[in-house]
PDB file of C-alpha atoms and ligand atoms in Angstrom:
ATOM      1  CA  UNK D   1     -22.249  -1.014  15.034  1.00  0.00           C
ATOM      2  CA  UNK D   2     -23.196  -4.578  16.008  1.00  0.00           C
ATOM      3  CA  UNK D   3     -22.621  -6.121  19.450  1.00  0.00           C
ATOM      4  CA  UNK D   4     -20.234  -8.575  17.788  1.00  0.00           C
ATOM      5  CA  UNK D   5     -18.176  -5.708  16.350  1.00  0.00           C
ATOM      6  CA  UNK D   6     -17.907  -4.094  19.811  1.00  0.00           C
ATOM      7  CA  UNK D   7     -16.811  -7.277  21.550  1.00  0.00           C
ATOM      8  CA  UNK D   8     -14.233  -8.130  18.833  1.00  0.00           C
ATOM      9  CA  UNK D   9     -12.994  -4.552  18.940  1.00  0.00           C
ATOM     10  CA  UNK D  10     -12.552  -4.713  22.738  1.00  0.00           C
ATOM     11  CA  UNK D  11     -10.787  -8.087  22.580  1.00  0.00           C
ATOM     12  CA  UNK D  12      -8.380  -7.107  19.798  1.00  0.00           C
ATOM     13  CA  UNK D  13      -4.938  -7.215  21.483  1.00  0.00           C
ATOM     14  CA  UNK D  14      -3.255  -5.136  18.766  1.00  0.00           C
ATOM     15  CA  UNK D  15      -5.744  -2.342  19.205  1.00  0.00           C
ATOM     16  CA  UNK D  16      -5.171  -2.355  22.972  1.00  0.00           C
ATOM     17  CA  UNK D  17      -1.395  -2.483  22.478  1.00  0.00           C
ATOM     18  CA  UNK D  18      -1.526   0.429  20.002  1.00  0.00           C
ATOM     19  CA  UNK D  19      -3.577   2.488  22.418  1.00  0.00           C
ATOM     20  CA  UNK D  20      -1.209   1.904  25.331  1.00  0.00           C
ATOM     21  CA  UNK D  21       1.892   2.593  23.174  1.00  0.00           C
ATOM     22  CA  UNK D  22       0.518   5.814  21.717  1.00  0.00           C
ATOM     23  CA  UNK D  23       0.182   4.539  18.155  1.00  0.00           C
ATOM     24  CA  UNK D  24      -2.751   5.944  16.262  1.00  0.00           C
ATOM     25  CA  UNK D  25      -3.669   2.651  14.633  1.00  0.00           C
ATOM     26  CA  UNK D  26      -3.378  -1.092  15.233  1.00  0.00           C
ATOM     27  CA  UNK D  27      -1.855  -1.167  11.715  1.00  0.00           C
ATOM     28  CA  UNK D  28       1.336   0.264  13.232  1.00  0.00           C
ATOM     29  CA  UNK D  29       2.110  -3.303  14.369  1.00  0.00           C
ATOM     30  CA  UNK D  30       1.795  -4.617  10.835  1.00  0.00           C
ATOM     31  CA  UNK D  31       4.599  -2.301   9.714  1.00  0.00           C
ATOM     32  CA  UNK D  32       6.631  -3.123  12.843  1.00  0.00           C
ATOM     33  CA  UNK D  33       6.272  -6.840  12.024  1.00  0.00           C
ATOM     34  CA  UNK D  34       7.292  -6.248   8.373  1.00  0.00           C
ATOM     35  CA  UNK D  35      10.269  -4.258   9.668  1.00  0.00           C
ATOM     36  CA  UNK D  36      11.264  -6.984  12.116  1.00  0.00           C
ATOM     37  CA  UNK D  37      11.285  -9.604   9.367  1.00  0.00           C
ATOM     38  CA  UNK D  38      12.639  -7.618   6.413  1.00  0.00           C
ATOM     39  CA  UNK D  39      14.530  -4.647   7.892  1.00  0.00           C
ATOM     40  CA  UNK D  40      13.025  -2.215   5.383  1.00  0.00           C
ATOM     41  CA  UNK D  41      13.693   1.173   7.027  1.00  0.00           C
ATOM     42  CA  UNK D  42      17.027   2.398   8.385  1.00  0.00           C
ATOM     43  CA  UNK D  43      18.144   5.387  10.401  1.00  0.00           C
ATOM     44  CA  UNK D  44      18.602   8.429   8.155  1.00  0.00           C
ATOM     45  CA  UNK D  45      16.269   7.108   5.429  1.00  0.00           C
ATOM     46  CA  UNK D  46      13.704   9.103   3.501  1.00  0.00           C
ATOM     47  CA  UNK D  47      10.364   7.274   3.656  1.00  0.00           C
ATOM     48  CA  UNK D  48       7.167   7.858   1.690  1.00  0.00           C
ATOM     49  CA  UNK D  49       4.068   6.620   3.561  1.00  0.00           C
ATOM     50  CA  UNK D  50       1.172   6.241   1.111  1.00  0.00           C
ATOM     51  CA  UNK D  51      -2.325   6.153   2.596  1.00  0.00           C
ATOM     52  CA  UNK D  52      -1.021   7.329   5.970  1.00  0.00           C
ATOM     53  CA  UNK D  53      -4.189   8.347   7.863  1.00  0.00           C
ATOM     54  CA  UNK D  54      -4.532   8.320  10.866  1.00  0.00           C
ATOM     55  CA  UNK D  55      -0.747   8.067  11.086  1.00  0.00           C
ATOM     56  CA  UNK D  56       0.350   4.780  12.715  1.00  0.00           C
ATOM     57  CA  UNK D  57       2.793   3.836   9.941  1.00  0.00           C
ATOM     58  CA  UNK D  58       4.184   7.374   9.832  1.00  0.00           C
ATOM     59  CA  UNK D  59       4.776   7.234  13.607  1.00  0.00           C
ATOM     60  CA  UNK D  60       6.679   3.943  13.216  1.00  0.00           C
ATOM     61  CA  UNK D  61       8.598   5.283  10.200  1.00  0.00           C
ATOM     62  CA  UNK D  62       9.765   8.406  11.992  1.00  0.00           C
ATOM     63  CA  UNK D  63      10.879   6.345  15.018  1.00  0.00           C
ATOM     64  CA  UNK D  64      12.960   4.177  12.695  1.00  0.00           C
ATOM     65  CA  UNK D  65      14.472   6.939  10.546  1.00  0.00           C
ATOM     66  CA  UNK D  66      15.350   9.064  13.589  1.00  0.00           C
ATOM     67  CA  UNK D  67      16.335  12.709  13.573  1.00  0.00           C
ATOM     68  CA  UNK D  68      18.492  12.394  10.477  1.00  0.00           C
ATOM     69  CA  UNK D  69      15.720  10.834   8.414  1.00  0.00           C
ATOM     70  CA  UNK D  70      12.707  12.230   6.622  1.00  0.00           C
ATOM     71  CA  UNK D  71       9.118  10.940   6.442  1.00  0.00           C
ATOM     72  CA  UNK D  72       6.498  12.170   3.979  1.00  0.00           C
ATOM     73  CA  UNK D  73       2.942  10.955   4.553  1.00  0.00           C
ATOM     74  CA  UNK D  74       0.142  11.265   2.017  1.00  0.00           C
ATOM     75  CA  UNK D  75      -3.566  10.545   2.362  1.00  0.00           C
ATOM     76  CA  UNK D  76      -6.944  11.652   1.047  1.00  0.00           C
ATOM     77  CA  UNK D  77      -7.833  12.520   4.634  1.00  0.00           C
ATOM     78  CA  UNK D  78      -5.984  15.069   6.771  1.00  0.00           C
ATOM     79  CA  UNK D  79      -4.014  13.642   9.724  1.00  0.00           C
ATOM     80  CA  UNK D  80      -3.405  15.314  13.045  1.00  0.00           C
ATOM     81  CA  UNK D  81       0.209  16.600  12.957  1.00  0.00           C
ATOM     82  CA  UNK D  82       2.941  14.039  13.754  1.00  0.00           C
ATOM     83  CA  UNK D  83       6.293  15.320  14.940  1.00  0.00           C
ATOM     84  CA  UNK D  84       8.937  14.754  12.276  1.00  0.00           C
ATOM     85  CA  UNK D  85       6.455  13.877   9.519  1.00  0.00           C
ATOM     86  CA  UNK D  86       5.591  16.074   6.530  1.00  0.00           C
ATOM     87  CA  UNK D  87       1.943  15.445   5.746  1.00  0.00           C
ATOM     88  CA  UNK D  88       0.270  15.938   2.380  1.00  0.00           C
ATOM     89  CA  UNK D  89      -3.493  15.774   1.822  1.00  0.00           C
ATOM     90  CA  UNK D  90      -4.372  14.516  -1.638  1.00  0.00           C
ATOM     91  CA  UNK D  91      -5.052  11.634  -3.968  1.00  0.00           C
ATOM     92  CA  UNK D  92      -1.841   9.764  -4.797  1.00  0.00           C
ATOM     93  CA  UNK D  93      -3.274   8.866  -8.223  1.00  0.00           C
ATOM     94  CA  UNK D  94      -3.737  12.554  -9.143  1.00  0.00           C
ATOM     95  CA  UNK D  95      -0.986  14.284 -11.165  1.00  0.00           C
ATOM     96  CA  UNK D  96      -1.266  17.413  -8.951  1.00  0.00           C
ATOM     97  CA  UNK D  97      -0.529  15.428  -5.770  1.00  0.00           C
ATOM     98  CA  UNK D  98       2.263  13.521  -7.474  1.00  0.00           C
ATOM     99  CA  UNK D  99       3.833  16.811  -8.588  1.00  0.00           C
ATOM    100  CA  UNK D 100       3.636  18.136  -5.009  1.00  0.00           C
ATOM    101  CA  UNK D 101       5.480  15.075  -3.653  1.00  0.00           C
ATOM    102  CA  UNK D 102       7.997  15.221  -6.482  1.00  0.00           C
ATOM    103  CA  UNK D 103       8.741  18.879  -5.692  1.00  0.00           C
ATOM    104  CA  UNK D 104       9.025  18.232  -1.945  1.00  0.00           C
ATOM    105  CA  UNK D 105      11.751  15.677  -2.654  1.00  0.00           C
ATOM    106  CA  UNK D 106      13.844  18.295  -4.538  1.00  0.00           C
ATOM    107  CA  UNK D 107      15.449  15.602  -6.682  1.00  0.00           C
ATOM    108  CA  UNK D 108      16.539  13.499  -3.696  1.00  0.00           C
ATOM    109  CA  UNK D 109      15.630   9.808  -3.787  1.00  0.00           C
ATOM    110  CA  UNK D 110      13.365   7.884  -1.432  1.00  0.00           C
ATOM    111  CA  UNK D 111      14.895   4.909   0.413  1.00  0.00           C
ATOM    112  CA  UNK D 112      11.672   3.172   1.380  1.00  0.00           C
ATOM    113  CA  UNK D 113       8.035   3.347   0.283  1.00  0.00           C
ATOM    114  CA  UNK D 114       5.463   1.980   2.700  1.00  0.00           C
ATOM    115  CA  UNK D 115       1.864   1.794   1.531  1.00  0.00           C
ATOM    116  CA  UNK D 116      -1.090   0.590   3.565  1.00  0.00           C
ATOM    117  CA  UNK D 117      -3.438   2.050   0.964  1.00  0.00           C
ATOM    118  CA  UNK D 118      -6.963   0.765   1.056  1.00  0.00           C
ATOM    119  CA  UNK D 119      -9.938   1.835  -1.075  1.00  0.00           C
ATOM    120  CA  UNK D 120     -13.207   2.961   0.442  1.00  0.00           C
ATOM    121  CA  UNK D 121     -15.025  -0.351   0.677  1.00  0.00           C
ATOM    122  CA  UNK D 122     -18.142  -0.957  -1.372  1.00  0.00           C
ATOM    123  CA  UNK D 123     -18.913  -4.193   0.495  1.00  0.00           C
ATOM    124  CA  UNK D 124     -18.631  -6.215  -2.722  1.00  0.00           C
ATOM    125  CA  UNK D 125     -15.352  -8.076  -2.327  1.00  0.00           C
ATOM    126  CA  UNK D 126     -14.778  -8.643  -6.027  1.00  0.00           C
ATOM    127  CA  UNK D 127     -15.088  -4.918  -6.667  1.00  0.00           C
ATOM    128  CA  UNK D 128     -13.032  -3.828  -3.647  1.00  0.00           C
ATOM    129  CA  UNK D 129     -10.293  -6.285  -4.572  1.00  0.00           C
ATOM    130  CA  UNK D 130     -10.132  -4.984  -8.164  1.00  0.00           C
ATOM    131  CA  UNK D 131      -9.904  -1.393  -6.913  1.00  0.00           C
ATOM    132  CA  UNK D 132      -7.186  -2.369  -4.415  1.00  0.00           C
ATOM    133  CA  UNK D 133      -5.115  -3.974  -7.207  1.00  0.00           C
ATOM    134  CA  UNK D 134      -5.616  -0.934  -9.430  1.00  0.00           C
ATOM    135  CA  UNK D 135      -4.608   1.481  -6.645  1.00  0.00           C
ATOM    136  CA  UNK D 136      -1.487  -0.533  -5.861  1.00  0.00           C
ATOM    137  CA  UNK D 137      -0.476  -0.518  -9.548  1.00  0.00           C
ATOM    138  CA  UNK D 138      -0.853   3.259  -9.709  1.00  0.00           C
ATOM    139  CA  UNK D 139       1.149   3.749  -6.504  1.00  0.00           C
ATOM    140  CA  UNK D 140       3.904   1.514  -7.879  1.00  0.00           C
ATOM    141  CA  UNK D 141       4.020   3.280 -11.251  1.00  0.00           C
ATOM    142  CA  UNK D 142       4.325   6.661  -9.589  1.00  0.00           C
ATOM    143  CA  UNK D 143       6.541   5.898  -6.612  1.00  0.00           C
ATOM    144  CA  UNK D 144       8.995   3.173  -7.675  1.00  0.00           C
ATOM    145  CA  UNK D 145      10.815   5.498 -10.129  1.00  0.00           C
ATOM    146  CA  UNK D 146      11.438   7.836  -7.149  1.00  0.00           C
ATOM    147  CA  UNK D 147      13.083   5.049  -5.145  1.00  0.00           C
ATOM    148  CA  UNK D 148      16.867   4.839  -5.038  1.00  0.00           C
ATOM    149  CA  UNK D 149      18.707   1.733  -6.260  1.00  0.00           C
ATOM    150  CA  UNK D 150      18.632  -0.816  -3.451  1.00  0.00           C
ATOM    151  CA  UNK D 151      15.486   0.760  -1.974  1.00  0.00           C
ATOM    152  CA  UNK D 152      12.498  -1.125  -0.602  1.00  0.00           C
ATOM    153  CA  UNK D 153       8.749  -1.067  -1.158  1.00  0.00           C
ATOM    154  CA  UNK D 154       5.951  -2.619   0.878  1.00  0.00           C
ATOM    155  CA  UNK D 155       2.272  -2.442   0.069  1.00  0.00           C
ATOM    156  CA  UNK D 156      -0.985  -3.890   1.233  1.00  0.00           C
ATOM    157  CA  UNK D 157      -3.137  -5.496  -1.439  1.00  0.00           C
ATOM    158  CA  UNK D 158      -6.392  -7.410  -1.180  1.00  0.00           C
ATOM    159  CA  UNK D 159      -5.994 -11.096  -1.961  1.00  0.00           C
ATOM    160  CA  UNK D 160      -7.312 -12.240  -5.321  1.00  0.00           C
ATOM    161  CA  UNK D 161      -6.961 -11.705  -9.045  1.00  0.00           C
ATOM    162  CA  UNK D 162      -4.110  -9.608 -10.314  1.00  0.00           C
ATOM    163  CA  UNK D 163      -1.658 -10.317  -7.494  1.00  0.00           C
ATOM    164  CA  UNK D 164       0.376 -12.799  -9.532  1.00  0.00           C
ATOM    165  CA  UNK D 165       0.777 -10.165 -12.256  1.00  0.00           C
ATOM    166  CA  UNK D 166       1.830  -7.543  -9.698  1.00  0.00           C
ATOM    167  CA  UNK D 167       4.405  -9.939  -8.248  1.00  0.00           C
ATOM    168  CA  UNK D 168       5.707 -10.652 -11.765  1.00  0.00           C
ATOM    169  CA  UNK D 169       6.042  -6.924 -12.506  1.00  0.00           C
ATOM    170  CA  UNK D 170       7.712  -6.324  -9.121  1.00  0.00           C
ATOM    171  CA  UNK D 171      10.245  -9.088  -9.769  1.00  0.00           C
ATOM    172  CA  UNK D 172      11.429  -7.223 -12.864  1.00  0.00           C
ATOM    173  CA  UNK D 173      12.226  -4.226 -10.669  1.00  0.00           C
ATOM    174  CA  UNK D 174      13.416  -5.732  -7.355  1.00  0.00           C
ATOM    175  CA  UNK D 175      15.776  -8.597  -6.549  1.00  0.00           C
ATOM    176  CA  UNK D 176      13.586  -9.931  -3.716  1.00  0.00           C
ATOM    177  CA  UNK D 177       9.784 -10.006  -3.750  1.00  0.00           C
ATOM    178  CA  UNK D 178       7.725 -11.818  -1.150  1.00  0.00           C
ATOM    179  CA  UNK D 179       4.182 -11.996   0.188  1.00  0.00           C
ATOM    180  CA  UNK D 180       3.864 -11.578   3.944  1.00  0.00           C
ATOM    181  CA  UNK D 181       0.983 -11.742   6.400  1.00  0.00           C
ATOM    182  CA  UNK D 182       1.923 -10.009   9.650  1.00  0.00           C
ATOM    183  CA  UNK D 183       0.497 -11.578  12.804  1.00  0.00           C
ATOM    184  CA  UNK D 184      -1.295  -8.281  13.403  1.00  0.00           C
ATOM    185  CA  UNK D 185      -3.364  -8.881  10.244  1.00  0.00           C
ATOM    186  CA  UNK D 186      -6.406 -10.606  11.650  1.00  0.00           C
ATOM    187  CA  UNK D 187      -6.907 -14.274  10.739  1.00  0.00           C
ATOM    188  CA  UNK D 188     -10.042 -13.415   8.844  1.00  0.00           C
ATOM    189  CA  UNK D 189      -8.242 -10.728   6.910  1.00  0.00           C
ATOM    190  CA  UNK D 190      -8.323 -10.642   3.138  1.00  0.00           C
ATOM    191  CA  UNK D 191      -5.193  -8.508   2.958  1.00  0.00           C
ATOM    192  CA  UNK D 192      -1.633  -9.488   2.250  1.00  0.00           C
ATOM    193  CA  UNK D 193       1.542  -7.412   2.201  1.00  0.00           C
ATOM    194  CA  UNK D 194       3.825  -7.489  -0.795  1.00  0.00           C
ATOM    195  CA  UNK D 195       7.392  -6.831   0.308  1.00  0.00           C
ATOM    196  CA  UNK D 196       9.927  -5.837  -2.361  1.00  0.00           C
ATOM    197  CA  UNK D 197      13.577  -5.344  -1.487  1.00  0.00           C
ATOM    198  CA  UNK D 198      16.630  -4.081  -3.316  1.00  0.00           C
ATOM    199  CA  UNK D 199      15.381  -2.046  -6.259  1.00  0.00           C
ATOM    200  CA  UNK D 200      17.477  -2.906  -9.279  1.00  0.00           C
ATOM    201  CA  UNK D 201      19.470  -0.245 -11.162  1.00  0.00           C
ATOM    202  CA  UNK D 202      17.874   0.959 -14.446  1.00  0.00           C
ATOM    203  CA  UNK D 203      20.298  -1.059 -16.626  1.00  0.00           C
ATOM    204  CA  UNK D 204      19.061  -4.279 -14.981  1.00  0.00           C
ATOM    205  CA  UNK D 205      15.390  -3.469 -15.631  1.00  0.00           C
ATOM    206  CA  UNK D 206      13.873  -4.533 -18.954  1.00  0.00           C
ATOM    207  CA  UNK D 207      13.277  -1.167 -20.660  1.00  0.00           C
ATOM    208  CA  UNK D 208      10.616  -2.658 -22.986  1.00  0.00           C
ATOM    209  CA  UNK D 209       8.414  -3.260 -19.995  1.00  0.00           C
ATOM    210  CA  UNK D 210       5.203  -1.197 -19.963  1.00  0.00           C
ATOM    211  CA  UNK D 211       3.790   0.368 -16.821  1.00  0.00           C
ATOM    212  CA  UNK D 212       2.835  -2.017 -14.034  1.00  0.00           C
ATOM    213  CA  UNK D 213      -0.809  -0.996 -14.412  1.00  0.00           C
ATOM    214  CA  UNK D 214      -0.762  -1.834 -18.135  1.00  0.00           C
ATOM    215  CA  UNK D 215       0.936  -5.186 -17.644  1.00  0.00           C
ATOM    216  CA  UNK D 216      -1.482  -6.212 -14.869  1.00  0.00           C
ATOM    217  CA  UNK D 217      -4.448  -5.071 -16.956  1.00  0.00           C
ATOM    218  CA  UNK D 218      -3.141  -7.069 -19.931  1.00  0.00           C
ATOM    219  CA  UNK D 219      -2.652 -10.147 -17.778  1.00  0.00           C
ATOM    220  CA  UNK D 220      -6.216  -9.906 -16.422  1.00  0.00           C
ATOM    221  CA  UNK D 221      -7.612  -9.355 -19.926  1.00  0.00           C
ATOM    222  CA  UNK D 222      -5.634 -12.337 -21.286  1.00  0.00           C
ATOM    223  CA  UNK D 223      -7.247 -14.492 -18.595  1.00  0.00           C
ATOM    224  CA  UNK D 224     -10.695 -13.097 -19.438  1.00  0.00           C
ATOM    225  CA  UNK D 225     -11.166 -11.497 -16.027  1.00  0.00           C
ATOM    226  CA  UNK D 226     -11.625  -7.981 -17.352  1.00  0.00           C
ATOM    227  CA  UNK D 227     -13.105  -6.666 -20.543  1.00  0.00           C
ATOM    228  CA  UNK D 228     -13.078  -3.426 -22.435  1.00  0.00           C
ATOM    229  CA  UNK D 229     -16.593  -4.000 -23.744  1.00  0.00           C
ATOM    230  CA  UNK D 230     -18.839  -1.400 -22.068  1.00  0.00           C
ATOM    231  CA  UNK D 231     -21.910  -3.609 -21.796  1.00  0.00           C
ATOM    232  CA  UNK D 232     -20.051  -6.156 -19.688  1.00  0.00           C
ATOM    233  CA  UNK D 233     -18.554  -3.615 -17.313  1.00  0.00           C
ATOM    234  CA  UNK D 234     -19.694  -3.309 -13.734  1.00  0.00           C
ATOM    235  CA  UNK D 235     -20.099   0.273 -12.569  1.00  0.00           C
ATOM    236  CA  UNK D 236     -17.451   1.398 -10.088  1.00  0.00           C
ATOM    237  CA  UNK D 237     -18.174   4.428  -7.936  1.00  0.00           C
ATOM    238  CA  UNK D 238     -15.213   6.781  -7.801  1.00  0.00           C
ATOM    239  CA  UNK D 239     -12.538   7.555 -10.322  1.00  0.00           C
ATOM    240  CA  UNK D 240     -10.642   4.269 -10.525  1.00  0.00           C
ATOM    241  CA  UNK D 241     -10.764   0.490 -10.670  1.00  0.00           C
ATOM    242  CA  UNK D 242     -10.214  -2.067 -13.379  1.00  0.00           C
ATOM    243  CA  UNK D 243     -13.489  -2.943 -15.100  1.00  0.00           C
ATOM    244  CA  UNK D 244     -14.449  -6.177 -13.459  1.00  0.00           C
ATOM    245  CA  UNK D 245     -15.664  -9.040 -15.611  1.00  0.00           C
ATOM    246  CA  UNK D 246     -17.793 -10.939 -13.146  1.00  0.00           C
ATOM    247  CA  UNK D 247     -17.099 -14.630 -12.731  1.00  0.00           C
ATOM    248  CA  UNK D 248     -20.249 -16.500 -13.789  1.00  0.00           C
TER     249      UNK D 248
HETATM  250  C1  SAM J   1      -5.810   1.347   6.281  1.00  0.00           C
HETATM  251  S1  SAM J   1      -5.707   3.066   6.099  1.00  0.00           S
HETATM  252  C2  SAM J   1      -4.029   3.380   6.490  1.00  0.00           C
HETATM  253  C3  SAM J   1      -3.693   3.264   7.951  1.00  0.00           C
HETATM  254  C4  SAM J   1      -2.302   3.771   8.274  1.00  0.00           C
HETATM  255  N1  SAM J   1      -1.276   2.935   7.666  1.00  0.00           N
HETATM  256  C5  SAM J   1      -2.036   3.854   9.737  1.00  0.00           C
HETATM  257  O1  SAM J   1      -1.254   3.049  10.261  1.00  0.00           O
HETATM  258  O2  SAM J   1      -2.563   4.755  10.387  1.00  0.00           O
HETATM  259  C6  SAM J   1      -5.726   3.266   4.361  1.00  0.00           C
HETATM  260  C7  SAM J   1      -5.714   4.698   3.895  1.00  0.00           C
HETATM  261  O3  SAM J   1      -5.552   4.745   2.476  1.00  0.00           O
HETATM  262  C8  SAM J   1      -6.078   6.011   2.083  1.00  0.00           C
HETATM  263  N2  SAM J   1      -6.258   6.109   0.628  1.00  0.00           N
HETATM  264  C9  SAM J   1      -7.092   5.391  -0.162  1.00  0.00           C
HETATM  265  N3  SAM J   1      -7.023   5.786  -1.438  1.00  0.00           N
HETATM  266  C10 SAM J   1      -6.100   6.788  -1.486  1.00  0.00           C
HETATM  267  C11 SAM J   1      -5.580   7.594  -2.534  1.00  0.00           C
HETATM  268  N4  SAM J   1      -5.988   7.456  -3.788  1.00  0.00           N
HETATM  269  N5  SAM J   1      -4.639   8.520  -2.228  1.00  0.00           N
HETATM  270  C12 SAM J   1      -4.218   8.676  -0.944  1.00  0.00           C
HETATM  271  N6  SAM J   1      -4.678   7.928   0.094  1.00  0.00           N
HETATM  272  C13 SAM J   1      -5.610   6.996  -0.166  1.00  0.00           C
HETATM  273  C14 SAM J   1      -7.392   6.082   2.854  1.00  0.00           C
HETATM  274  O4  SAM J   1      -7.861   7.405   2.945  1.00  0.00           O
HETATM  275  C15 SAM J   1      -7.002   5.467   4.198  1.00  0.00           C
HETATM  276  O5  SAM J   1      -6.755   6.456   5.178  1.00  0.00           O
END
């Protein structure tokens, strides 16, 4: 690591605060700041924390839901146990992991989905951003149907192409959709949080609507940002990611 990284790391007040408060990540403050502004999680709620490692958001969620609530955390990487949190190791985009979560819920709805999901970075922003958008779409397509009417959803997404289409798709499903940058997101940060409140009942949602992933993909294709033609695709390592049509 560079000297600059070490000095920024040492100076970061949120990291210091997290350490002294016992939170496993500085990200815990991002969820606390979303909660302060939007009141997403209530006592007694069932919360699904997507991309939970090392566990900061799950710690905050279990504090907020209290003893009567339930928190399920899912990540590719195993977390150290967190009291009051049921942890699943797996890929949220995989049907096997989705089935496991579905079965754990035993038909009961989720009240709040919190997702700080972030792809493994390639270092090429255009690519990382496309993968982030794709991941978020897949999380939404899987998890929103498990959310009760009136429930809330918050997710991190990297700023850039595709966000408008995600917001549009979210507005079909929630009565309030807003972008939010918590103070704990560093100034230089490329991330933004999409906060969706009050999931609409099925009869208020346009049933002709395709999946969120399909509608975002269509929107990007209509704008010429992605292509299905193999010779114009950029290779993406790993199983996912919209095919990026590089801006010339
Ligand atoms: C920024 S970290 C989350 C930090 C966490 N909110 C906290 O406060 O401790 C993002 C996480 O997303 C996870 N992730 C990325 N892709 C995933 C996938 N397909 N399924 C499950 N987790 C995933 C990564 O493993 C990583 O741990």
